PDB file of C-alpha atoms in Angstrom:
ATOM      1  CA  MET A   1       0.177   0.148  27.100  1.00 93.00           C
ATOM      2  CA  LYS A   2      -0.116  -3.408  26.182  1.00 96.00           C
ATOM      3  CA  PHE A   3      -1.006  -4.347  22.662  1.00 97.00           C
ATOM      4  CA  ALA A   4      -2.323  -7.794  21.420  1.00 98.00           C
ATOM      5  CA  VAL A   5      -1.382  -9.161  18.015  1.00 98.00           C
ATOM      6  CA  ILE A   6      -3.872 -11.409  16.653  1.00 98.00           C
ATOM      7  CA  SER A   7      -2.428 -14.432  14.761  1.00 98.00           C
ATOM      8  CA  PHE A   8      -4.771 -16.497  12.574  1.00 97.00           C
ATOM      9  CA  PRO A   9      -3.798 -19.500  10.539  1.00 97.00           C
ATOM     10  CA  GLY A  10      -2.219 -17.541   7.282  1.00 96.00           C
ATOM     11  CA  SER A  11      -1.237 -14.277   9.179  1.00 96.00           C
ATOM     12  CA  ASN A  12       2.058 -13.438   7.783  1.00 95.00           C
ATOM     13  CA  CYS A  13       2.642  -9.775   9.298  1.00 96.00           C
ATOM     14  CA  ASP A  14       2.155 -10.819  12.693  1.00 96.00           C
ATOM     15  CA  ASN A  15       5.927 -10.666  13.563  1.00 96.00           C
ATOM     16  CA  ASP A  16       6.244  -7.553  11.782  1.00 97.00           C
ATOM     17  CA  LEU A  17       3.544  -5.866  13.937  1.00 97.00           C
ATOM     18  CA  TYR A  18       5.020  -7.522  17.126  1.00 98.00           C
ATOM     19  CA  TYR A  19       8.526  -6.131  16.483  1.00 97.00           C
ATOM     20  CA  ALA A  20       7.073  -2.637  15.414  1.00 97.00           C
ATOM     21  CA  ILE A  21       5.401  -2.211  18.754  1.00 97.00           C
ATOM     22  CA  LYS A  22       8.240  -3.792  20.867  1.00 97.00           C
ATOM     23  CA  ASP A  23      11.425  -2.498  19.218  1.00 96.00           C
ATOM     24  CA  ALA A  24      10.169   0.656  17.553  1.00 96.00           C
ATOM     25  CA  LEU A  25       7.497   1.869  19.630  1.00 97.00           C
ATOM     26  CA  GLY A  26       8.813   0.387  23.038  1.00 97.00           C
ATOM     27  CA  GLU A  27       5.677  -0.857  24.122  1.00 97.00           C
ATOM     28  CA  GLN A  28       4.521  -4.224  25.560  1.00 97.00           C
ATOM     29  CA  CYS A  29       3.025  -6.620  23.043  1.00 97.00           C
ATOM     30  CA  ASP A  30       1.942 -10.348  22.723  1.00 98.00           C
ATOM     31  CA  ILE A  31       1.082 -12.444  20.001  1.00 98.00           C
ATOM     32  CA  VAL A  32      -2.196 -14.008  20.642  1.00 98.00           C
ATOM     33  CA  SER A  33      -3.972 -17.016  18.947  1.00 97.00           C
ATOM     34  CA  SER A  34      -7.208 -16.630  17.214  1.00 97.00           C
ATOM     35  CA  LYS A  35      -8.455 -19.503  19.193  1.00 96.00           C
ATOM     36  CA  THR A  36      -8.251 -17.221  22.434  1.00 95.00           C
ATOM     37  CA  TYR A  37     -11.446 -16.135  24.068  1.00 95.00           C
ATOM     38  CA  ASN A  38     -10.577 -13.357  26.300  1.00 96.00           C
ATOM     39  CA  LEU A  39      -8.685 -10.044  25.503  1.00 97.00           C
ATOM     40  CA  ASP A  40      -9.374  -8.130  28.764  1.00 96.00           C
ATOM     41  CA  ALA A  41      -5.510  -7.961  29.497  1.00 96.00           C
ATOM     42  CA  TYR A  42      -4.914  -5.780  26.593  1.00 97.00           C
ATOM     43  CA  ASP A  43      -5.453  -1.919  25.852  1.00 96.00           C
ATOM     44  CA  GLY A  44      -5.512  -2.370  22.076  1.00 95.00           C
ATOM     45  CA  ILE A  45      -5.881  -5.024  19.289  1.00 98.00           C
ATOM     46  CA  LEU A  46      -3.948  -5.279  16.183  1.00 98.00           C
ATOM     47  CA  ILE A  47      -5.130  -7.582  13.407  1.00 98.00           C
ATOM     48  CA  PRO A  48      -2.190  -8.077  11.057  1.00 98.00           C
ATOM     49  CA  GLY A  49      -2.004  -8.795   7.205  1.00 96.00           C
ATOM     50  CA  GLY A  50      -1.661 -11.893   5.534  1.00 95.00           C
ATOM     51  CA  PHE A  51      -4.074 -14.518   4.188  1.00 96.00           C
ATOM     52  CA  SER A  52      -6.173 -15.907   6.920  1.00 95.00           C
ATOM     53  CA  PHE A  53      -7.307 -19.376   6.364  1.00 94.00           C
ATOM     54  CA  GLY A  54      -5.916 -19.068   2.921  1.00 93.00           C
ATOM     55  CA  ASP A  55      -8.492 -16.415   1.895  1.00 91.00           C
ATOM     56  CA  TYR A  56     -10.863 -19.258   0.946  1.00 89.00           C
ATOM     57  CA  LEU A  57     -14.370 -18.103   0.182  1.00 88.00           C
ATOM     58  CA  ARG A  58     -13.492 -14.395   0.536  1.00 91.00           C
ATOM     59  CA  SER A  59     -10.641 -12.704   2.484  1.00 94.00           C
ATOM     60  CA  GLY A  60     -11.480 -12.590   6.062  1.00 94.00           C
ATOM     61  CA  ALA A  61     -14.849 -14.662   5.596  1.00 95.00           C
ATOM     62  CA  ILE A  62     -13.714 -17.664   7.630  1.00 96.00           C
ATOM     63  CA  ALA A  63     -11.423 -15.546  10.055  1.00 96.00           C
ATOM     64  CA  LYS A  64     -14.608 -13.668  11.249  1.00 96.00           C
ATOM     65  CA  LEU A  65     -16.071 -17.055  12.435  1.00 96.00           C
ATOM     66  CA  SER A  66     -13.060 -17.419  14.713  1.00 96.00           C
ATOM     67  CA  PRO A  67     -13.221 -17.637  18.800  1.00 96.00           C
ATOM     68  CA  ILE A  68     -11.270 -14.493  19.041  1.00 97.00           C
ATOM     69  CA  MET A  69     -13.959 -12.394  17.214  1.00 97.00           C
ATOM     70  CA  ARG A  70     -16.378 -12.690  20.026  1.00 97.00           C
ATOM     71  CA  ALA A  71     -13.596 -10.958  22.039  1.00 97.00           C
ATOM     72  CA  ILE A  72     -12.538  -8.276  19.539  1.00 98.00           C
ATOM     73  CA  LYS A  73     -16.172  -7.189  19.303  1.00 97.00           C
ATOM     74  CA  LYS A  74     -16.363  -6.795  23.101  1.00 97.00           C
ATOM     75  CA  ALA A  75     -13.009  -4.748  22.936  1.00 97.00           C
ATOM     76  CA  ALA A  76     -14.652  -2.461  20.395  1.00 97.00           C
ATOM     77  CA  ASP A  77     -17.793  -2.046  22.347  1.00 97.00           C
ATOM     78  CA  ASP A  78     -15.688  -1.051  25.575  1.00 96.00           C
ATOM     79  CA  GLY A  79     -14.018   1.544  23.458  1.00 95.00           C
ATOM     80  CA  LYS A  80     -10.548  -0.014  23.031  1.00 96.00           C
ATOM     81  CA  PHE A  81      -8.741   1.021  20.027  1.00 96.00           C
ATOM     82  CA  ILE A  82      -8.460  -1.703  17.293  1.00 98.00           C
ATOM     83  CA  ILE A  83      -6.641  -1.633  14.144  1.00 98.00           C
ATOM     84  CA  GLY A  84      -7.009  -4.003  11.081  1.00 98.00           C
ATOM     85  CA  ILE A  85      -4.185  -3.798   8.478  1.00 98.00           C
ATOM     86  CA  CYS A  86      -4.474  -5.304   4.958  1.00 98.00           C
ATOM     87  CA  ASN A  87      -6.277  -8.529   5.734  1.00 97.00           C
ATOM     88  CA  GLY A  88      -7.047  -7.145   9.122  1.00 98.00           C
ATOM     89  CA  PHE A  89      -9.078  -4.646   7.363  1.00 98.00           C
ATOM     90  CA  GLN A  90     -10.738  -7.329   5.328  1.00 98.00           C
ATOM     91  CA  ILE A  91     -11.688  -9.192   8.508  1.00 98.00           C
ATOM     92  CA  LEU A  92     -13.189  -6.285  10.112  1.00 98.00           C
ATOM     93  CA  THR A  93     -15.422  -5.352   7.283  1.00 98.00           C
ATOM     94  CA  GLU A  94     -16.428  -9.061   7.008  1.00 97.00           C
ATOM     95  CA  ALA A  95     -17.286  -9.077  10.996  1.00 97.00           C
ATOM     96  CA  ASN A  96     -19.313  -5.805  10.275  1.00 97.00           C
ATOM     97  CA  LEU A  97     -16.926  -3.825  12.505  1.00 98.00           C
ATOM     98  CA  LEU A  98     -16.365  -1.485   9.792  1.00 98.00           C
ATOM     99  CA  PRO A  99     -18.912  -0.611   6.636  1.00 98.00           C
ATOM    100  CA  GLY A 100     -18.082  -1.630   3.033  1.00 98.00           C
ATOM    101  CA  SER A 101     -16.008  -4.332   1.769  1.00 97.00           C
ATOM    102  CA  LEU A 102     -12.490  -5.239   0.093  1.00 97.00           C
ATOM    103  CA  ILE A 103     -12.827  -6.672  -3.379  1.00 97.00           C
ATOM    104  CA  LYS A 104     -10.277  -7.383  -6.250  1.00 96.00           C
ATOM    105  CA  ASN A 105      -8.055  -4.802  -7.315  1.00 97.00           C
ATOM    106  CA  THR A 106      -9.566  -3.206 -10.498  1.00 96.00           C
ATOM    107  CA  ASN A 107      -6.547  -4.244 -12.631  1.00 95.00           C
ATOM    108  CA  MET A 108      -6.847  -8.044 -11.244  1.00 95.00           C
ATOM    109  CA  GLN A 109      -3.113  -7.965 -10.213  1.00 96.00           C
ATOM    110  CA  PHE A 110      -1.562  -8.218  -6.967  1.00 96.00           C
ATOM    111  CA  VAL A 111      -0.181  -4.913  -6.014  1.00 97.00           C
ATOM    112  CA  SER A 112       3.046  -4.700  -4.067  1.00 97.00           C
ATOM    113  CA  SER A 113       4.414  -0.933  -3.874  1.00 97.00           C
ATOM    114  CA  TRP A 114       5.338   2.010  -1.962  1.00 98.00           C
ATOM    115  CA  GLU A 115       2.208   4.536  -2.020  1.00 98.00           C
ATOM    116  CA  LYS A 116       2.084   8.173  -1.376  1.00 98.00           C
ATOM    117  CA  VAL A 117      -1.088   8.315   1.445  1.00 98.00           C
ATOM    118  CA  LYS A 118      -2.700  11.677   2.558  1.00 98.00           C
ATOM    119  CA  VAL A 119      -3.554  12.033   6.071  1.00 98.00           C
ATOM    120  CA  VAL A 120      -7.348  13.445   5.438  1.00 97.00           C
ATOM    121  CA  ASN A 121      -8.384  13.479   9.144  1.00 97.00           C
ATOM    122  CA  ASN A 122      -5.596  14.071  12.022  1.00 97.00           C
ATOM    123  CA  LYS A 123      -8.142  14.604  14.699  1.00 96.00           C
ATOM    124  CA  THR A 124      -8.298  10.970  15.639  1.00 97.00           C
ATOM    125  CA  MET A 125      -6.732   8.733  18.293  1.00 97.00           C
ATOM    126  CA  PHE A 126      -4.742   7.065  15.243  1.00 98.00           C
ATOM    127  CA  THR A 127      -3.645  10.343  13.214  1.00 98.00           C
ATOM    128  CA  ASN A 128      -2.914  13.165  16.083  1.00 97.00           C
ATOM    129  CA  ASN A 129       0.809  12.817  15.485  1.00 97.00           C
ATOM    130  CA  TYR A 130       0.344  13.602  11.757  1.00 98.00           C
ATOM    131  CA  LYS A 131      -0.345  17.042  10.236  1.00 97.00           C
ATOM    132  CA  LYS A 132      -3.590  17.787   8.479  1.00 95.00           C
ATOM    133  CA  ASP A 133      -3.073  16.595   4.715  1.00 97.00           C
ATOM    134  CA  GLU A 134       0.391  15.384   5.484  1.00 98.00           C
ATOM    135  CA  ILE A 135       1.463  13.186   2.503  1.00 98.00           C
ATOM    136  CA  ILE A 136       3.110   9.890   4.083  1.00 98.00           C
ATOM    137  CA  LYS A 137       5.129   7.112   2.359  1.00 98.00           C
ATOM    138  CA  ILE A 138       3.769   3.663   3.373  1.00 98.00           C
ATOM    139  CA  PRO A 139       3.840   0.384   1.294  1.00 98.00           C
ATOM    140  CA  VAL A 140       0.954  -1.720   0.106  1.00 98.00           C
ATOM    141  CA  ALA A 141       0.708  -5.475  -0.813  1.00 97.00           C
ATOM    142  CA  HIS A 142      -2.621  -7.001  -1.614  1.00 97.00           C
ATOM    143  CA  GLY A 143      -4.707  -8.250  -4.491  1.00 96.00           C
ATOM    144  CA  GLU A 144      -8.113  -7.621  -2.750  1.00 96.00           C
ATOM    145  CA  GLY A 145      -7.670  -3.801  -1.591  1.00 97.00           C
ATOM    146  CA  ASN A 146     -10.219  -2.238  -3.687  1.00 98.00           C
ATOM    147  CA  TYR A 147     -12.506  -0.575  -0.983  1.00 98.00           C
ATOM    148  CA  TYR A 148     -16.128  -0.605  -2.096  1.00 98.00           C
ATOM    149  CA  CYS A 149     -19.129   0.869  -0.353  1.00 98.00           C
ATOM    150  CA  ASP A 150     -22.402   2.166  -1.706  1.00 98.00           C
ATOM    151  CA  GLN A 151     -23.259   6.035  -1.975  1.00 98.00           C
ATOM    152  CA  SER A 152     -25.275   6.138   1.143  1.00 98.00           C
ATOM    153  CA  THR A 153     -22.458   4.761   3.205  1.00 98.00           C
ATOM    154  CA  LEU A 154     -19.746   6.824   1.430  1.00 98.00           C
ATOM    155  CA  LYS A 155     -21.858  10.004   2.391  1.00 98.00           C
ATOM    156  CA  GLN A 156     -21.915   8.973   5.989  1.00 98.00           C
ATOM    157  CA  LEU A 157     -18.278   8.187   6.033  1.00 98.00           C
ATOM    158  CA  GLN A 158     -17.475  11.727   4.693  1.00 98.00           C
ATOM    159  CA  GLU A 159     -20.234  13.598   6.905  1.00 98.00           C
ATOM    160  CA  ASN A 160     -18.696  11.600  10.044  1.00 97.00           C
ATOM    161  CA  ASN A 161     -14.933  12.420   9.218  1.00 97.00           C
ATOM    162  CA  GLN A 162     -14.515   8.724   9.037  1.00 98.00           C
ATOM    163  CA  ILE A 163     -12.036   8.734   6.216  1.00 98.00           C
ATOM    164  CA  LEU A 164      -8.471   8.816   7.703  1.00 98.00           C
ATOM    165  CA  PHE A 165      -6.377   8.158   4.548  1.00 98.00           C
ATOM    166  CA  THR A 166      -6.518   8.510   1.017  1.00 98.00           C
ATOM    167  CA  TYR A 167      -4.149   7.449  -1.697  1.00 98.00           C
ATOM    168  CA  GLN A 168      -2.406  10.082  -4.043  1.00 98.00           C
ATOM    169  CA  ASP A 169      -2.190   7.506  -6.861  1.00 97.00           C
ATOM    170  CA  ASN A 170      -4.719   5.002  -6.321  1.00 98.00           C
ATOM    171  CA  PRO A 171      -3.311   1.482  -6.640  1.00 97.00           C
ATOM    172  CA  ASN A 172      -6.343  -0.588  -6.590  1.00 97.00           C
ATOM    173  CA  GLY A 173      -9.516   1.342  -7.801  1.00 97.00           C
ATOM    174  CA  SER A 174     -11.084   2.195  -4.288  1.00 98.00           C
ATOM    175  CA  VAL A 175     -13.752   4.421  -4.177  1.00 98.00           C
ATOM    176  CA  GLN A 176     -12.753   8.074  -3.597  1.00 97.00           C
ATOM    177  CA  ASP A 177      -9.311   6.763  -3.137  1.00 98.00           C
ATOM    178  CA  ILE A 178      -9.956   5.579   0.156  1.00 98.00           C
ATOM    179  CA  ALA A 179      -7.313   3.954   2.073  1.00 98.00           C
ATOM    180  CA  GLY A 180      -8.304   3.811   5.610  1.00 98.00           C
ATOM    181  CA  ILE A 181     -11.476   4.412   7.443  1.00 98.00           C
ATOM    182  CA  THR A 182     -12.759   4.238  11.074  1.00 98.00           C
ATOM    183  CA  ASN A 183     -16.020   3.315  12.665  1.00 98.00           C
ATOM    184  CA  LYS A 184     -18.496   5.790  13.460  1.00 97.00           C
ATOM    185  CA  LYS A 185     -17.182   5.673  17.114  1.00 97.00           C
ATOM    186  CA  GLY A 186     -13.639   6.233  15.998  1.00 97.00           C
ATOM    187  CA  ASN A 187     -12.036   3.430  17.803  1.00 98.00           C
ATOM    188  CA  VAL A 188     -11.886   0.893  15.156  1.00 98.00           C
ATOM    189  CA  LEU A 189      -9.413   1.650  12.162  1.00 98.00           C
ATOM    190  CA  GLY A 190      -9.135  -0.172   9.174  1.00 98.00           C
ATOM    191  CA  MET A 191      -6.554   0.333   6.585  1.00 98.00           C
ATOM    192  CA  MET A 192      -4.609  -1.394   3.420  1.00 98.00           C
ATOM    193  CA  PRO A 193      -1.310   0.332   3.718  1.00 98.00           C
ATOM    194  CA  HIS A 194       1.126  -1.470   6.227  1.00 98.00           C
ATOM    195  CA  PRO A 195       2.379   1.177   8.881  1.00 98.00           C
ATOM    196  CA  GLU A 196       4.379  -1.494  10.611  1.00 98.00           C
ATOM    197  CA  ARG A 197       6.518  -1.738   7.442  1.00 97.00           C
ATOM    198  CA  ALA A 198       7.476   1.731   7.749  1.00 98.00           C
ATOM    199  CA  VAL A 199       8.692   2.462  11.375  1.00 97.00           C
ATOM    200  CA  GLU A 200      12.335   2.745  10.598  1.00 95.00           C
ATOM    201  CA  ASP A 201      14.875   4.575   8.195  1.00 95.00           C
ATOM    202  CA  ILE A 202      16.326   1.257   7.120  1.00 94.00           C
ATOM    203  CA  LEU A 203      12.917   0.096   5.957  1.00 95.00           C
ATOM    204  CA  GLY A 204      12.526   3.307   3.588  1.00 95.00           C
ATOM    205  CA  SER A 205      10.382   5.203   5.744  1.00 97.00           C
ATOM    206  CA  LYS A 206       9.217   6.074   9.386  1.00 97.00           C
ATOM    207  CA  ASP A 207       5.973   7.400   8.468  1.00 98.00           C
ATOM    208  CA  GLY A 208       4.062   4.437   9.831  1.00 98.00           C
ATOM    209  CA  LEU A 209       5.552   4.919  13.351  1.00 97.00           C
ATOM    210  CA  LYS A 210       3.486   8.145  13.800  1.00 97.00           C
ATOM    211  CA  LEU A 211       0.346   6.072  13.656  1.00 98.00           C
ATOM    212  CA  PHE A 212       1.322   4.107  16.625  1.00 97.00           C
ATOM    213  CA  LYS A 213       2.660   7.170  18.551  1.00 97.00           C
ATOM    214  CA  SER A 214      -0.674   8.779  17.923  1.00 97.00           C
ATOM    215  CA  ILE A 215      -2.245   6.212  20.145  1.00 95.00           C
ATOM    216  CA  LEU A 216       0.239   6.892  22.860  1.00 94.00           C
ATOM    217  CA  ASN A 217      -0.533  10.530  22.498  1.00 91.00           C
ATOM    218  CA  HIS A 218      -4.194   9.873  22.906  1.00 90.00           C
ATOM    219  CA  LYS A 219      -3.728   7.690  26.106  1.00 77.00           C
ATOM    220  CA  VAL A 220      -1.714  10.408  27.760  1.00 71.00           C
ATOM    221  CA  ARG A 221      -4.415  13.069  26.897  1.00 68.00           C
ATOM    222  CA  VAL A 222      -7.365  11.013  28.243  1.00 67.00           C
TER     223      VAL A 222
END
């Protein structure tokens, strides 16, 4: 498979993702500028963490206007898998590719810690390599990771099994402890924890690698 890691001005986890895919997963990967208009050459799109455009206005609010976003929306419509991590999650909600929004943590502090995360739904292209209700260890690092949605949206997320990950010890105040969700179609994932920082034992955990291996498993099955 061939992955694209989108780099916006202010992205700071693009290289982490690049090496997670290239070295830990062993697949092809390119870092692609947010000024690019075409992503047809790639099987999947990864939107990294960081502070795109300095997080001015709101996190992801300016990034959603970048040329690359039209290509990302086309890829989503084409059924390609898309993962937004941390700032990438914020960009996907700003672009209406995922419901809800990410607001400031309830304690108004930047949180950087290892968290226990529960795999709520393991029947997806992103989680099939996990066991249901498996507790995994993945780091977070954000100031605006508090996932919010109205009750109607929350009900839809629950009924459609779109909630993939929840926190065991909610670090930011997210509604229903939500750490990661997909779109209704199931091919766009947004999550605040950083799986790319948990792909080797030397990093403290390999639990994030299972997420990327799940995508390969799904590709083989279809």
